[in-house]
PDB file of C-alpha atoms and ligand atoms in Angstrom:
ATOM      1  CA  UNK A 217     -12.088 166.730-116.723  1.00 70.00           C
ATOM      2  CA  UNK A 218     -12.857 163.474-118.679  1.00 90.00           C
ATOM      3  CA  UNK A 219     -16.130 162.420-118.513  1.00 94.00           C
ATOM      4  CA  UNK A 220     -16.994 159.039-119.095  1.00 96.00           C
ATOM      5  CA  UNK A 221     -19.654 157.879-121.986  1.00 96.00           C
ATOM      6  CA  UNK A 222     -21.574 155.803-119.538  1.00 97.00           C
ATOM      7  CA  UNK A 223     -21.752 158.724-117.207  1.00 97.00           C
ATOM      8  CA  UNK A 224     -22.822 161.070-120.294  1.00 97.00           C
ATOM      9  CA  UNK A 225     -25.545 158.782-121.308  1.00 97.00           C
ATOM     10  CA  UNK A 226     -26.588 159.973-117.764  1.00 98.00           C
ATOM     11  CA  UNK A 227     -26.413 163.206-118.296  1.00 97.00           C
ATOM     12  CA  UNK A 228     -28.750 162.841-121.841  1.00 97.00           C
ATOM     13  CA  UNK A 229     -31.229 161.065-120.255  1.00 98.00           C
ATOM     14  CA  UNK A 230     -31.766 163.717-117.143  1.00 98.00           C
ATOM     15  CA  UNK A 231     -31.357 166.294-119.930  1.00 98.00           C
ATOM     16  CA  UNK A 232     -34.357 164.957-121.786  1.00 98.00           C
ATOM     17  CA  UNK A 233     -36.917 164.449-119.009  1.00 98.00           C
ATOM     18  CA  UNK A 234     -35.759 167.973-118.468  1.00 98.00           C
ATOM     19  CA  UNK A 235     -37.155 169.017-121.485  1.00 98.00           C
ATOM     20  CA  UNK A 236     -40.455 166.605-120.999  1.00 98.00           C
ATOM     21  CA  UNK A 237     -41.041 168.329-117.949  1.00 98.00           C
ATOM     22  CA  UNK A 238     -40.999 172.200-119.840  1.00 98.00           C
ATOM     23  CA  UNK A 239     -43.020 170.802-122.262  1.00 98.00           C
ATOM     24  CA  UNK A 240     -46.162 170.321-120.106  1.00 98.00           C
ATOM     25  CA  UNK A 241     -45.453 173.530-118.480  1.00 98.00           C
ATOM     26  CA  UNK A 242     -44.794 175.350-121.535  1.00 98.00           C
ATOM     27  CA  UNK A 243     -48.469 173.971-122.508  1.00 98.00           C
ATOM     28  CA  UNK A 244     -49.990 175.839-119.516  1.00 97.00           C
ATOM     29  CA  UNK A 245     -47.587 178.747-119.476  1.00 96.00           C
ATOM     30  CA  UNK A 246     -46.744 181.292-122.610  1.00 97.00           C
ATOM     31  CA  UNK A 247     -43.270 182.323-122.236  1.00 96.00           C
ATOM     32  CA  UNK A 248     -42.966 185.061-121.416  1.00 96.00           C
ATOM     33  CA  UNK A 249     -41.189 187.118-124.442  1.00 95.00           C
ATOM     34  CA  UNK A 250     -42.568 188.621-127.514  1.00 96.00           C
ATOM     35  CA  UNK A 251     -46.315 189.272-127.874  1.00 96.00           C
ATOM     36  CA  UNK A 252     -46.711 187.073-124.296  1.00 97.00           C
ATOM     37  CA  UNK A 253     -43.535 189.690-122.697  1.00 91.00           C
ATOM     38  CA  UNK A 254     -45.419 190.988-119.347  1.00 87.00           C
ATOM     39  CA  UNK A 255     -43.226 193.026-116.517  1.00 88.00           C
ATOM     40  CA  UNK A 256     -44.764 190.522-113.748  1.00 94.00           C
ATOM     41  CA  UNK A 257     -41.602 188.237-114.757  1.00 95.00           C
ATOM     42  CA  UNK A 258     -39.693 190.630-112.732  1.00 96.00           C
ATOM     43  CA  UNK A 259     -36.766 193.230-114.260  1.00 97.00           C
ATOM     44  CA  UNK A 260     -37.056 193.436-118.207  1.00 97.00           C
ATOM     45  CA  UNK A 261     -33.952 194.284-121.009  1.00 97.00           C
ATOM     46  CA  UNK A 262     -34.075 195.502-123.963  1.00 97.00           C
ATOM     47  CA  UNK A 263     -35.720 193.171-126.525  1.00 96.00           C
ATOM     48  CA  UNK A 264     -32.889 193.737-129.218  1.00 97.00           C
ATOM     49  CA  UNK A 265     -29.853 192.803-126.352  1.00 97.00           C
ATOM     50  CA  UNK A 266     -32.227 190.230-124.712  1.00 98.00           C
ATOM     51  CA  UNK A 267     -31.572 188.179-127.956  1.00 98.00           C
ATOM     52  CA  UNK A 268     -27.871 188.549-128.300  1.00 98.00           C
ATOM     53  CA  UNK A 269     -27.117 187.972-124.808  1.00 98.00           C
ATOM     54  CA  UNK A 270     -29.081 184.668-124.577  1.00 98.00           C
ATOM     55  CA  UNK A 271     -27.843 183.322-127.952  1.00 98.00           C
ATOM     56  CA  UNK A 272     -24.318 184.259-127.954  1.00 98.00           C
ATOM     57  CA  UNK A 273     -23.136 181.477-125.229  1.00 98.00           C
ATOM     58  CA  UNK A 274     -24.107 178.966-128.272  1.00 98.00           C
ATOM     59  CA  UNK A 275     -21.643 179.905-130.614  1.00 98.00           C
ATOM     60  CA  UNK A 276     -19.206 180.958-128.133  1.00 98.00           C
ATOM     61  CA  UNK A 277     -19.315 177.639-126.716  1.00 97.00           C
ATOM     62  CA  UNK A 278     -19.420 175.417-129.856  1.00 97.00           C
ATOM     63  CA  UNK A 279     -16.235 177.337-130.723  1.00 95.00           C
ATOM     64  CA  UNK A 280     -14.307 177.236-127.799  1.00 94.00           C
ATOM     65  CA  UNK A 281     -14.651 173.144-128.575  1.00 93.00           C
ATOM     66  CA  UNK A 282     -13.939 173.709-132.053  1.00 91.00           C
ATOM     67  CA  UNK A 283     -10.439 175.480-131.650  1.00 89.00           C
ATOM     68  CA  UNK A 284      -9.754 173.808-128.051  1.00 83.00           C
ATOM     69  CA  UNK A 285     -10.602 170.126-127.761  1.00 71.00           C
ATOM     70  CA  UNK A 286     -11.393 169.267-131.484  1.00 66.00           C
ATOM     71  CA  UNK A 287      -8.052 167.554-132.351  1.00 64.00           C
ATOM     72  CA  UNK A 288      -9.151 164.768-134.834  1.00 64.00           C
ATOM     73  CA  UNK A 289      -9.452 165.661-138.385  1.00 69.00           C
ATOM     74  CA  UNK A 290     -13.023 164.926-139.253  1.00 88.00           C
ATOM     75  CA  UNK A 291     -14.826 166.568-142.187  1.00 92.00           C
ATOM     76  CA  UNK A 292     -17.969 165.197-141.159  1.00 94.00           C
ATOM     77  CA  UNK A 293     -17.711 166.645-137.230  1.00 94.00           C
ATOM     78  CA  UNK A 294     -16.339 170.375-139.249  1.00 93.00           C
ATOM     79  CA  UNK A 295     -19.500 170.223-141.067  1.00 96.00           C
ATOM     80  CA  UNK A 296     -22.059 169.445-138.035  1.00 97.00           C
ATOM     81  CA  UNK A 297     -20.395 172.280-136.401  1.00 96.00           C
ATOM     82  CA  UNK A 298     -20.401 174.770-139.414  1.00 97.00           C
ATOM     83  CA  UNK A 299     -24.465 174.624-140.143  1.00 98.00           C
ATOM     84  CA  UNK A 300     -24.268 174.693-135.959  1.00 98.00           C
ATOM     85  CA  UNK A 301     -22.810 177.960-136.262  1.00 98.00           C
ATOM     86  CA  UNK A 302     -24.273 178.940-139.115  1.00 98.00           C
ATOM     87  CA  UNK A 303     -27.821 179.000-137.673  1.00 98.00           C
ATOM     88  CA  UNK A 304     -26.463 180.627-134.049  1.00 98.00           C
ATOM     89  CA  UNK A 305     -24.671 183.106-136.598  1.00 98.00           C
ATOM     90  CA  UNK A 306     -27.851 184.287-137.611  1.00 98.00           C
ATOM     91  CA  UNK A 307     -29.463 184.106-134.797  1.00 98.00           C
ATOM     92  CA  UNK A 308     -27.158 186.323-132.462  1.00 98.00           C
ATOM     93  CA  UNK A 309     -25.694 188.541-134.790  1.00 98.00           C
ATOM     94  CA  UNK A 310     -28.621 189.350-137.538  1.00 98.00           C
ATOM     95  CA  UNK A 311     -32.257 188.613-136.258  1.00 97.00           C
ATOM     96  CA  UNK A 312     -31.926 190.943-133.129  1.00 97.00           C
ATOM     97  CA  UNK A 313     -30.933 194.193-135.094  1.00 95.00           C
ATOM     98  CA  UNK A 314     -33.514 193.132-137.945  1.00 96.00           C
ATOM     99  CA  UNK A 315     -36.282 192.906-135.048  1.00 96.00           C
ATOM    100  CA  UNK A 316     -38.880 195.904-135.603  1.00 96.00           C
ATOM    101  CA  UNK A 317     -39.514 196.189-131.640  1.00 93.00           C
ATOM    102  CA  UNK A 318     -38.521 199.744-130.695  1.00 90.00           C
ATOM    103  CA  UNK A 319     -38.879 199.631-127.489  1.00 92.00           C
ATOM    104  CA  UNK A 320     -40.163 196.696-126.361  1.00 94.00           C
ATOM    105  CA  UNK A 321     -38.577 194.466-123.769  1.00 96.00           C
ATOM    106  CA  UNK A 322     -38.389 190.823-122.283  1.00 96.00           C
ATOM    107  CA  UNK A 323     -37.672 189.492-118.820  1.00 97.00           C
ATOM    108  CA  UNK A 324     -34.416 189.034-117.258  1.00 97.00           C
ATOM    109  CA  UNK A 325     -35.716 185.621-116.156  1.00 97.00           C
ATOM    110  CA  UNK A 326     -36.261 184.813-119.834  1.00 97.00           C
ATOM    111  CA  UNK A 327     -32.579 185.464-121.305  1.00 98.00           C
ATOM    112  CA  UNK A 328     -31.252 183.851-118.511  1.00 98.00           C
ATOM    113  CA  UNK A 329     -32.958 180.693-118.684  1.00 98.00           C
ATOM    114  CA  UNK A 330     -32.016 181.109-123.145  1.00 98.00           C
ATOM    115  CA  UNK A 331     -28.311 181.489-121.215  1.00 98.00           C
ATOM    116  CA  UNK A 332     -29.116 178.647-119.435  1.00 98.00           C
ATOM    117  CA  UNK A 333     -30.135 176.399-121.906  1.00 98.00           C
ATOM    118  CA  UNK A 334     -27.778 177.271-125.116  1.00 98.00           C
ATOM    119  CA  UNK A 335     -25.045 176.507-122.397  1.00 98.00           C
ATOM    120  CA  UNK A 336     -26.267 173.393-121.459  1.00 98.00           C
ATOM    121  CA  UNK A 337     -27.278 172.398-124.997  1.00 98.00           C
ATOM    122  CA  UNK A 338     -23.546 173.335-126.882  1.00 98.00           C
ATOM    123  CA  UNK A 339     -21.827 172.239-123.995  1.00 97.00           C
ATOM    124  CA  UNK A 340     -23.462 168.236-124.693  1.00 97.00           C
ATOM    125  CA  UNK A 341     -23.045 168.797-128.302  1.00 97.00           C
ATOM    126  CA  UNK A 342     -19.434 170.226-128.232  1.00 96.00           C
ATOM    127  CA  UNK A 343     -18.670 167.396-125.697  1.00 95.00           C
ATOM    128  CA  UNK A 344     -20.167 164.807-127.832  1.00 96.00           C
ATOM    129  CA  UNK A 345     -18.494 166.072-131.468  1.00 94.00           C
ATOM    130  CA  UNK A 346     -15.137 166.682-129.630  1.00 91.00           C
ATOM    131  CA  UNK A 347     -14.672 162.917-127.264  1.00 91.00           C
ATOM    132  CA  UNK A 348     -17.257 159.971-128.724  1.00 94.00           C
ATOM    133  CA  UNK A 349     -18.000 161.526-131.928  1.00 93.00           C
ATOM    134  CA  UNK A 350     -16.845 158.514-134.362  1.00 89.00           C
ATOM    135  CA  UNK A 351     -17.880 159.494-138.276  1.00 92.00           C
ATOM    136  CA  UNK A 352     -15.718 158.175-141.060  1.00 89.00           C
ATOM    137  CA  UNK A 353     -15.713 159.402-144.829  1.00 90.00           C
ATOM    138  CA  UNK A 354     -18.581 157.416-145.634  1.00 94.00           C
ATOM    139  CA  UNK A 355     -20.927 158.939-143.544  1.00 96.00           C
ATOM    140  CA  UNK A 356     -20.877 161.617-145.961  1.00 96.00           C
ATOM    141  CA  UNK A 357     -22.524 159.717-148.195  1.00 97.00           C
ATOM    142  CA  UNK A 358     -24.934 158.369-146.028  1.00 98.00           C
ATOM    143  CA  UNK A 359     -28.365 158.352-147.387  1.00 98.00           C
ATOM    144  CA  UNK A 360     -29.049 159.429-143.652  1.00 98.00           C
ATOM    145  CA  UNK A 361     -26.528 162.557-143.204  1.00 98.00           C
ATOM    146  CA  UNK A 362     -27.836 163.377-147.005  1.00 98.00           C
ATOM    147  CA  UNK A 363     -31.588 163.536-146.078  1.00 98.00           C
ATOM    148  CA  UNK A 364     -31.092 165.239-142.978  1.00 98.00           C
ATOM    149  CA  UNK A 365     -28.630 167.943-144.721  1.00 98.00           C
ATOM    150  CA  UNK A 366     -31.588 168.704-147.196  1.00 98.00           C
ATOM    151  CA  UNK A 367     -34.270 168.787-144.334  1.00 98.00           C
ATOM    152  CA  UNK A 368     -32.097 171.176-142.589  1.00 99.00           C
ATOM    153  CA  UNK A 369     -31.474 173.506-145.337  1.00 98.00           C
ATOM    154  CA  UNK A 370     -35.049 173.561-145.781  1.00 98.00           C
ATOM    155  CA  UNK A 371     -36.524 174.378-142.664  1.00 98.00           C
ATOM    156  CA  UNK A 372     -33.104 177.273-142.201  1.00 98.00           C
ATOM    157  CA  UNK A 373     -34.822 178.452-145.475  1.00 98.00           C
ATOM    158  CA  UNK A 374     -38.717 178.268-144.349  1.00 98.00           C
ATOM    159  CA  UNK A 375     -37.253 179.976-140.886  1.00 98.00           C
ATOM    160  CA  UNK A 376     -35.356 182.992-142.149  1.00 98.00           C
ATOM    161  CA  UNK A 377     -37.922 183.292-144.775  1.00 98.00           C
ATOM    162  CA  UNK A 378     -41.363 183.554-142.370  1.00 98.00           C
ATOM    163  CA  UNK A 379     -39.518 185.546-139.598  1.00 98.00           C
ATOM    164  CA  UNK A 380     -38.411 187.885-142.573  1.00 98.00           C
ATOM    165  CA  UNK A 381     -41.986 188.050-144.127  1.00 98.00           C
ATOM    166  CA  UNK A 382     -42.993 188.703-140.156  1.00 98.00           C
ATOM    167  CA  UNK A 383     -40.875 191.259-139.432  1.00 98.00           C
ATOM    168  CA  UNK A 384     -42.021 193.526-142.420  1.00 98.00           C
ATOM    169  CA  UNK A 385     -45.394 193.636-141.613  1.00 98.00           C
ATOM    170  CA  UNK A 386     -44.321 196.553-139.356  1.00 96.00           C
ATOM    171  CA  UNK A 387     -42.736 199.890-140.519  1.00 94.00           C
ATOM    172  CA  UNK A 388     -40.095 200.724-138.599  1.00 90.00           C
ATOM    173  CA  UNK A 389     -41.849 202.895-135.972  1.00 89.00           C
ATOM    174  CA  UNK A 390     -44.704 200.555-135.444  1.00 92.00           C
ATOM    175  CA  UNK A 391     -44.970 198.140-132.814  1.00 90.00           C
ATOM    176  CA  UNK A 392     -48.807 196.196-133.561  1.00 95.00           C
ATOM    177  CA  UNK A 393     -49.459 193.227-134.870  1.00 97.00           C
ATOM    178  CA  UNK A 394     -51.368 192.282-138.403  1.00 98.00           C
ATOM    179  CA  UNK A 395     -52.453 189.288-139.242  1.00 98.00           C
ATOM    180  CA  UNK A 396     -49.917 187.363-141.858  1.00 98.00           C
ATOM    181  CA  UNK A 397     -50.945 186.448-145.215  1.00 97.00           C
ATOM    182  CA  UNK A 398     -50.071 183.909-148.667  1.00 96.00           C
ATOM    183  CA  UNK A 399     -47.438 181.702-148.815  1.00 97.00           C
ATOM    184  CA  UNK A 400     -47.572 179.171-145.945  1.00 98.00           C
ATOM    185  CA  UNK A 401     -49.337 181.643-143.662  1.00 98.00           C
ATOM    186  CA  UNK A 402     -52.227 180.329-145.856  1.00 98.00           C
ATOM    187  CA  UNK A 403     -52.127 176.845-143.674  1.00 98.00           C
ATOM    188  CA  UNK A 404     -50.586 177.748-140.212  1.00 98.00           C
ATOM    189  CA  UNK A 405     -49.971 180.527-138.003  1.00 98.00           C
ATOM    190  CA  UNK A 406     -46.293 179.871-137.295  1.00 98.00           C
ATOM    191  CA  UNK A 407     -44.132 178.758-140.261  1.00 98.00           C
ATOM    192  CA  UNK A 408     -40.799 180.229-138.621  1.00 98.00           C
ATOM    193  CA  UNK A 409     -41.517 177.705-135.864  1.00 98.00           C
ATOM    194  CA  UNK A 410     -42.566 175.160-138.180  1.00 98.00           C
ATOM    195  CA  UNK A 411     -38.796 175.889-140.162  1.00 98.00           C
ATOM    196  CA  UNK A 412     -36.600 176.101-136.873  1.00 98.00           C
ATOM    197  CA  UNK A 413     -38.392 172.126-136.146  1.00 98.00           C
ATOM    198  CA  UNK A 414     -37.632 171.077-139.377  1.00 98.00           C
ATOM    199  CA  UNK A 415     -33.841 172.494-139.397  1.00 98.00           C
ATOM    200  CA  UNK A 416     -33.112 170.746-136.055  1.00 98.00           C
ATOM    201  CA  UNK A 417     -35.053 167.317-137.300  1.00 98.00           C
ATOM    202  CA  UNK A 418     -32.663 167.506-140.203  1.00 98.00           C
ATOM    203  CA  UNK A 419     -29.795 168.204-138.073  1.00 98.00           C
ATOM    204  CA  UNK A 420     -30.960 165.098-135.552  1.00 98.00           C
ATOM    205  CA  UNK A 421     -30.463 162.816-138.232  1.00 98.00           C
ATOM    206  CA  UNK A 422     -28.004 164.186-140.606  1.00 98.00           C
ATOM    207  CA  UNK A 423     -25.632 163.574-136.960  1.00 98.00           C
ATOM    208  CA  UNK A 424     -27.502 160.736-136.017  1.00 98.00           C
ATOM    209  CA  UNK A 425     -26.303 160.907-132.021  1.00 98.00           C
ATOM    210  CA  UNK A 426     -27.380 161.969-129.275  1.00 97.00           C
ATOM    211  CA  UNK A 427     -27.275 165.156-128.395  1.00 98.00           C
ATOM    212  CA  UNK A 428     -28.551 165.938-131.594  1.00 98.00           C
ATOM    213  CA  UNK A 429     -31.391 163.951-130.890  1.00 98.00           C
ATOM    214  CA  UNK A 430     -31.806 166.089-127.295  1.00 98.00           C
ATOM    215  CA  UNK A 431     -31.464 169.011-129.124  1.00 98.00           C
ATOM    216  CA  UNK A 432     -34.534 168.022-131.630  1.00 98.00           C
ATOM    217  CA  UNK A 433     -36.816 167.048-128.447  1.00 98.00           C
ATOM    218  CA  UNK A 434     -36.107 170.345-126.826  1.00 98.00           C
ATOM    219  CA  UNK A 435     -36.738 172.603-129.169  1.00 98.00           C
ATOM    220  CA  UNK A 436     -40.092 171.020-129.788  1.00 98.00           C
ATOM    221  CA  UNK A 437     -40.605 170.965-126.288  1.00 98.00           C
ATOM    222  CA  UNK A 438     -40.382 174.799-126.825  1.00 98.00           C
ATOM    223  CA  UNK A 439     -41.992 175.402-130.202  1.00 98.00           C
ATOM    224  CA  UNK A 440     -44.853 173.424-130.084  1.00 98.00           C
ATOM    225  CA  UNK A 441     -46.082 175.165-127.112  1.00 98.00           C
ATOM    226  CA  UNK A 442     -45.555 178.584-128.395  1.00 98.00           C
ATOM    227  CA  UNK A 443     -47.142 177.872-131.788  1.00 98.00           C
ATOM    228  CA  UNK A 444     -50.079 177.022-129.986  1.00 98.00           C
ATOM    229  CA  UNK A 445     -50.086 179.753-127.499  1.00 98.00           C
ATOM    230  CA  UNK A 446     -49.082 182.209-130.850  1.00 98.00           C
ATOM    231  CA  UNK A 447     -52.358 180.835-132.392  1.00 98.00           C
ATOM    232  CA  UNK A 448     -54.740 181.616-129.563  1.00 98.00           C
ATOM    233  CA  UNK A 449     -53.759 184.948-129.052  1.00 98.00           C
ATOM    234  CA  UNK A 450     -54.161 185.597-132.749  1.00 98.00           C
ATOM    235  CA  UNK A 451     -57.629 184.266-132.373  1.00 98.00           C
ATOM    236  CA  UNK A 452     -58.097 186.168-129.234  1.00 98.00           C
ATOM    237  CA  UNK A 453     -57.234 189.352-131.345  1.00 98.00           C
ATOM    238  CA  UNK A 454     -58.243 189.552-134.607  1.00 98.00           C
ATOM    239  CA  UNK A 455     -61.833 188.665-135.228  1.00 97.00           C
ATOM    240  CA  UNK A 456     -61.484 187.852-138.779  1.00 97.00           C
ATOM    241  CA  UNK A 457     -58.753 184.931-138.477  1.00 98.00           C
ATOM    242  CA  UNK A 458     -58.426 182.557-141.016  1.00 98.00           C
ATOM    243  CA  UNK A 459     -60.394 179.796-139.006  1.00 97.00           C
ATOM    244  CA  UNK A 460     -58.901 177.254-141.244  1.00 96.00           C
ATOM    245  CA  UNK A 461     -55.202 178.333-140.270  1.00 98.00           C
ATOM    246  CA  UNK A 462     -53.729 175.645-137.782  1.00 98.00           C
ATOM    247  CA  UNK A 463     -50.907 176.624-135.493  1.00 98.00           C
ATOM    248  CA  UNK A 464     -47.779 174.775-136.648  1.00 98.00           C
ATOM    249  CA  UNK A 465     -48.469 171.770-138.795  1.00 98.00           C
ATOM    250  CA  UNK A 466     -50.461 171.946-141.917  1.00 98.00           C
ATOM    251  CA  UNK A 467     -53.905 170.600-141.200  1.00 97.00           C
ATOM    252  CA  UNK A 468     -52.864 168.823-138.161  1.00 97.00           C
ATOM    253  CA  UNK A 469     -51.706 171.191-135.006  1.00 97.00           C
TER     254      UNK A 469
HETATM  255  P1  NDP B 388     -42.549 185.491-133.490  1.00 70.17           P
HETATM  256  O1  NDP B 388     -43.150 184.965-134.714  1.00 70.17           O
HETATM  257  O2  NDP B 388     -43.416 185.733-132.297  1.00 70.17           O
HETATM  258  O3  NDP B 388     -41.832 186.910-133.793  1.00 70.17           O
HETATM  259  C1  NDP B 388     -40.842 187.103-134.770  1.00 70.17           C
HETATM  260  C2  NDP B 388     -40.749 188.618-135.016  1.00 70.17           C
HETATM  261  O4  NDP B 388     -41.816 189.055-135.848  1.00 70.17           O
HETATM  262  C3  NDP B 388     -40.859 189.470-133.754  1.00 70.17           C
HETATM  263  O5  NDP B 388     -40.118 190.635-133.914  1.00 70.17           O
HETATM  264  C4  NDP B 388     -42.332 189.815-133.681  1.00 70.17           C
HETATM  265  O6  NDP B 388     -42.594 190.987-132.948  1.00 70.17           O
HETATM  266  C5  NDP B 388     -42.680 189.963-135.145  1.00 70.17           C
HETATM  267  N1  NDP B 388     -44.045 189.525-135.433  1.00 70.17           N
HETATM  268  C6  NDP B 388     -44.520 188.266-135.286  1.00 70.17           C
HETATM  269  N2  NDP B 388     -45.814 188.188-135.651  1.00 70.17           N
HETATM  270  C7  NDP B 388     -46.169 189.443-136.025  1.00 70.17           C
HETATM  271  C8  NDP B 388     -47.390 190.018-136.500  1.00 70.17           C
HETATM  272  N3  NDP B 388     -48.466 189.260-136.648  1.00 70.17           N
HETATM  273  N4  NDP B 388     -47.426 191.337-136.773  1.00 70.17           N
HETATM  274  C9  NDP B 388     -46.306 192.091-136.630  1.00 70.17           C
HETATM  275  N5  NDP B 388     -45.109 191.603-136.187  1.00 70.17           N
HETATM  276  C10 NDP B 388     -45.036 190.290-135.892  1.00 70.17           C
HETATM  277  O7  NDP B 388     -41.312 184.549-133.154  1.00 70.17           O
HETATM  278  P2  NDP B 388     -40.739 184.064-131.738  1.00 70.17           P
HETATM  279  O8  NDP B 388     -40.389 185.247-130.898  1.00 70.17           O
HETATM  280  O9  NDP B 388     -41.607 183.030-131.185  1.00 70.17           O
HETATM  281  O10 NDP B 388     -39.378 183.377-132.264  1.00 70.17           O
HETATM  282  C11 NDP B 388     -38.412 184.155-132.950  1.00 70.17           C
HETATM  283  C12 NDP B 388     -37.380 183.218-133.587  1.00 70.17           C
HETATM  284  O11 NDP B 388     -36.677 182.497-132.586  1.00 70.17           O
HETATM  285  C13 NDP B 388     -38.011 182.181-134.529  1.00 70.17           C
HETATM  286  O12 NDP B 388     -37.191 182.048-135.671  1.00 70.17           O
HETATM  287  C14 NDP B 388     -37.999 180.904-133.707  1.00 70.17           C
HETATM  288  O13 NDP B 388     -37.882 179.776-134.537  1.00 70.17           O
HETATM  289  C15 NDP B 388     -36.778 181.106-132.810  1.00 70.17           C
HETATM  290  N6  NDP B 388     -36.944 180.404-131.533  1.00 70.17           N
HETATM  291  C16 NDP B 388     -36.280 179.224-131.330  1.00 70.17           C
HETATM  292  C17 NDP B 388     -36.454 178.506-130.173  1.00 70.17           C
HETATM  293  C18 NDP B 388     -35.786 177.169-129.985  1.00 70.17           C
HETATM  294  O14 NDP B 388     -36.034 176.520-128.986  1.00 70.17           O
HETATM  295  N7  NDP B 388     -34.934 176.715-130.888  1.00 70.17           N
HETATM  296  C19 NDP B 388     -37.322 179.014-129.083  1.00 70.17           C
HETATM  297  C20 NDP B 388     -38.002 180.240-129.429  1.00 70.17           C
HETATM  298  C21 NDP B 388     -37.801 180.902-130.600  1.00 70.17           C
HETATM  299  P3  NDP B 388     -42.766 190.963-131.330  1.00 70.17           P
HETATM  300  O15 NDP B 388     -41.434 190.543-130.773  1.00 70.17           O
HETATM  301  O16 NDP B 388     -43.128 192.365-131.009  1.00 70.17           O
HETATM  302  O17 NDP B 388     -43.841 189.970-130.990  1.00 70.17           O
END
């Protein structure tokens, strides 16, 4: 089924007052996964299965489009999909096994709604890449596509680096929490979130369309949120936090 642009510009704009709307809730609601996990969300999985089964549809999806619908030859469009993939890579076939959570669960609700919303998301960006996408050689040059490949490498790097630095501060049997120190833990609470906003900023404008552009405002419609809602429970629990430390950006949030 063909749909037409005018009809997906439809679709983008419902898509992002979507995400508007989660926002404010996410601001009064913790979701409900991680340290914030509670069984009143109804029937829990396994934390470690939770994550694979809500992230997988993303690269399954962005995929399918490659091999099925993507039939012009366009570096630029192979590239956008690769660091895609390459982030959805990580993130369904690495983080869950590195996770130190023996035992610990989340909510069916939750990796539904991650189901949910990676479908959603790919299928708009798949779409998009595969029917209006419209990038010539130049663009690869593009002081835009340039800038936004080096802010997305960065924040992949800040990402995989924090979450790494996070998940050793447990041994393997341990489940508590300690409070993170040095390197940017020194300013904020939450540089993993901090890298994943960063990595999808860069990847807003290094594709400069968009779903890209959707993509950016929901995942800061779920970031911000948490970082704050991370940061108050640390303050909640450890008497001695840095009271300096802000939640997400350095010296601002
Ligand atoms: P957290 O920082 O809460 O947790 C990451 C891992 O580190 C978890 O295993 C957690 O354990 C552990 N951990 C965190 N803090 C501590 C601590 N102080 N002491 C001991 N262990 C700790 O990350 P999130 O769950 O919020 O997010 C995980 C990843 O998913 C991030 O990379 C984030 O960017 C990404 N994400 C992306 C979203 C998007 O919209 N694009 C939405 C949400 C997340 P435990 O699970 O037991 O808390």
């Amino acid at each position: 089924m063909l749909i037409p642009f005018s009809s997906y510009q439809v679709i983008f704009y419902v898509w992002i007052s979507i995400a508007l709307f989660v926002f404010v809730l996410l601001l009064k609601i913790a979701a409900p996964y991680g340290r914030h996990s509670s069984a009143k969300w109804g029937p829990l999985i396994d934390n470690h299965y939770g994550w694979l089964l809500m992230e997988l549809p993303a690269l399954a999806v962005m995929i399918f489009f490659f091999f099925h619908n993507l039939t012009i030859d366009n570096l630029a469009v192979e590239l956008m999909i690769g660091l895609f993939c390459l982030h959805y890579f990580n993130r369904t076939f690495i983080f869950p096994f590195r996770l130190r959570t023996r035992g610990k669960k989340m909510p069916l609700l939750i990796m539904f709604s991650g189901i949910f919303f990676n479908l959603s998301n790919t299928f708009l960006m798949g779409y998009y890449f595969t029917h209006f996408a419209n990038y010539g050689t130049a663009w690869l040059t593009d002081f835009r596509f340039i800038a936004g490949l080096c802010l997305f490498f960065a924040g992949l790097w800040i990402n995989w680096k924090s979450d790494n630095i996070l998940i050793h501060l447990r041994k393997r049997t341990e489940t508590d929490y300690k409070i993170p120190r040095g390197w940017l833990f020194s300013l904020i609470s939450c540089p993993n979130l901090m890298g994943e906003l960063m990595e999808w900023a860069g990847f807003a404008i290094l594709c400069w369309n968009m779903p890209a552009l959707a993509f950016f405002i929901w995942t800061a419609a779920n970031l911000i949120p948490r970082a704050m809602a991370h940061h108050t429970w640390y303050k909640n629990k450890f008497e001695d936090y840095p009271p300096e430390r802000k939640a997400i950006i350095p010296y601002l949030l």
